[in-house]
């Protein structure tokens, strides 16, 4: 059994959460250009409103929200149902990153990171899932990170939040494949965005947000579960995680100078 791709975005009803910058913004603008109906969400309404100009009047809805707020997610979903009668794809891109190591570990930062990056997608999935299950149709795509594959420096909260996304997507895929609902787990390497602009080290295999959006949208069209890129970097990290721990930690200490 293989899951369905979303072959053509024309007229498809798509909710992009985290559309105000970076990878989410690039996905949203590409989807608008492809003729999709796009609901634009994140906290900064002014940044979302700026994207409306890229489409026809009827093509976009701006639904500002915070992914840590259950009521705002539910109310945004109700607006989508009212406007468009249903949803074909939930594309959850939103995420936060605060560098955190053992010597500056801060529980409040960890809690906020897990709330936004792991519980946020769970809340959104909880909101859209009942109708997708009823219809035996729909797509759920969640942006995790290669940082979720194995422990990496400076990711004491971000890493666990993204590792949780991998397990969540794997389990969702297992449950939803027989139900006709597709799951797309997205694991980017380094992408040049506002989030990575703060990095003070050279990022290997860095790609642009538009390149990331192309990988994501092509992966969804092809019906892929595991969408990871750029392959030269994500493939290498996938290989590292099958190594015994002593070798894994040796390689990380030897080559990751942050
Ligand atoms: N850039 C990379 O190298 C990289 C690598 C791997 C994975 N990723 C993942 O890719 C995703 C996008 O990251 P990016 O690099 O494009 O970062 P970005 O430019 O900082 O964008 C993050 C997006 O998330 C939204 N967001 C953050 N907290 C939110 C909240 N509480 N409620 C609603 N929206 C929220 C932001 O919008 P508002 O501020 O308007 O709310 C923004 O639209 C994240 O999940 C990130 O972890 C990025």
mmCIF file of C-alpha atoms and ligand atoms in Angstrom, residues 18-23 42-44 65-67 93-96 143-145 158 162 188-191 193-196, ligand 1:
data_model
loop_
_atom_site.group_PDB
_atom_site.id
_atom_site.type_symbol
_atom_site.label_atom_id
_atom_site.label_comp_id
_atom_site.label_asym_id
_atom_site.label_seq_id
_atom_site.Cartn_x
_atom_site.Cartn_y
_atom_site.Cartn_z
ATOM 1 C CA UNK A 18 4.113 29.517 9.900
ATOM 2 C CA UNK A 19 3.566 31.387 6.627
ATOM 3 C CA UNK A 20 4.991 34.755 7.696
ATOM 4 C CA UNK A 21 8.668 34.070 7.009
ATOM 5 C CA UNK A 22 11.355 31.669 5.814
ATOM 6 C CA UNK A 23 10.365 28.218 4.586
ATOM 7 C CA UNK A 42 1.262 32.656 12.224
ATOM 8 C CA UNK A 43 1.348 35.389 14.862
ATOM 9 C CA UNK A 44 2.460 38.384 12.752
ATOM 10 C CA UNK A 65 -2.833 32.665 15.478
ATOM 11 C CA UNK A 66 -0.364 31.344 17.989
ATOM 12 C CA UNK A 67 0.204 27.579 17.718
ATOM 13 C CA UNK A 93 5.920 24.758 9.112
ATOM 14 C CA UNK A 94 6.007 26.949 12.200
ATOM 15 C CA UNK A 95 8.871 26.463 14.639
ATOM 16 C CA UNK A 96 11.227 28.235 17.020
ATOM 17 C CA UNK A 143 8.222 20.284 9.197
ATOM 18 C CA UNK A 144 10.617 18.671 11.658
ATOM 19 C CA UNK A 145 14.389 18.829 11.201
ATOM 20 C CA UNK A 158 15.137 22.080 19.802
ATOM 21 C CA UNK A 162 12.118 17.678 16.487
ATOM 22 C CA UNK A 188 15.299 20.049 6.278
ATOM 23 C CA UNK A 189 19.027 20.569 6.726
ATOM 24 C CA UNK A 190 20.282 24.172 6.923
ATOM 25 C CA UNK A 191 18.070 26.727 5.156
ATOM 26 C CA UNK A 193 16.033 32.143 6.950
ATOM 27 C CA UNK A 194 15.547 34.572 9.837
ATOM 28 C CA UNK A 195 15.953 31.604 12.202
ATOM 29 C CA UNK A 196 19.414 30.650 10.942
HETATM 30 N N1 LIG B 1 16.075 27.209 8.647
HETATM 31 C C1 LIG B 1 16.613 26.005 8.867
HETATM 32 O O1 LIG B 1 17.828 25.784 8.676
HETATM 33 C C2 LIG B 1 15.755 24.875 9.343
HETATM 34 C C3 LIG B 1 16.312 23.596 9.365
HETATM 35 C C4 LIG B 1 15.543 22.540 9.787
HETATM 36 C C5 LIG B 1 14.224 22.763 10.179
HETATM 37 N N2 LIG B 1 13.705 24.009 10.148
HETATM 38 C C6 LIG B 1 12.311 24.189 10.559
HETATM 39 O O2 LIG B 1 11.607 24.831 9.538
HETATM 40 C C7 LIG B 1 10.512 25.554 10.096
HETATM 41 C C8 LIG B 1 10.531 26.986 9.568
HETATM 42 O O3 LIG B 1 11.720 27.595 10.022
HETATM 43 P P1 LIG B 1 12.364 28.851 9.298
HETATM 44 O O4 LIG B 1 13.815 28.607 9.234
HETATM 45 O O5 LIG B 1 11.626 29.190 8.042
HETATM 46 O O6 LIG B 1 12.165 29.951 10.424
HETATM 47 P P2 LIG B 1 11.512 31.389 10.469
HETATM 48 O O7 LIG B 1 11.819 32.166 9.250
HETATM 49 O O8 LIG B 1 11.900 31.925 11.796
HETATM 50 O O9 LIG B 1 9.942 31.069 10.448
HETATM 51 C C9 LIG B 1 9.295 30.517 11.546
HETATM 52 C C10 LIG B 1 7.793 30.638 11.332
HETATM 53 O O10 LIG B 1 7.133 30.060 12.462
HETATM 54 C C11 LIG B 1 6.171 31.000 12.931
HETATM 55 N N3 LIG B 1 5.969 30.798 14.360
HETATM 56 C C12 LIG B 1 6.918 30.687 15.330
HETATM 57 N N4 LIG B 1 6.339 30.541 16.531
HETATM 58 C C13 LIG B 1 5.001 30.551 16.310
HETATM 59 C C14 LIG B 1 3.875 30.443 17.156
HETATM 60 N N5 LIG B 1 3.997 30.297 18.486
HETATM 61 N N6 LIG B 1 2.646 30.490 16.599
HETATM 62 C C15 LIG B 1 2.496 30.641 15.265
HETATM 63 N N7 LIG B 1 3.518 30.746 14.413
HETATM 64 C C16 LIG B 1 4.757 30.709 14.931
HETATM 65 C C17 LIG B 1 6.759 32.353 12.594
HETATM 66 O O11 LIG B 1 5.758 33.325 12.474
HETATM 67 P P3 LIG B 1 5.367 34.453 13.541
HETATM 68 O O12 LIG B 1 6.619 34.922 14.191
HETATM 69 O O13 LIG B 1 4.663 35.453 12.686
HETATM 70 O O14 LIG B 1 4.439 33.775 14.500
HETATM 71 C C18 LIG B 1 7.332 32.062 11.220
HETATM 72 O O15 LIG B 1 6.325 32.151 10.238
HETATM 73 C C19 LIG B 1 10.669 25.435 11.622
HETATM 74 O O16 LIG B 1 9.843 24.416 12.092
HETATM 75 C C20 LIG B 1 12.133 25.067 11.784
HETATM 76 O O17 LIG B 1 12.370 24.372 12.981
HETATM 77 C C21 LIG B 1 14.436 25.085 9.743
#
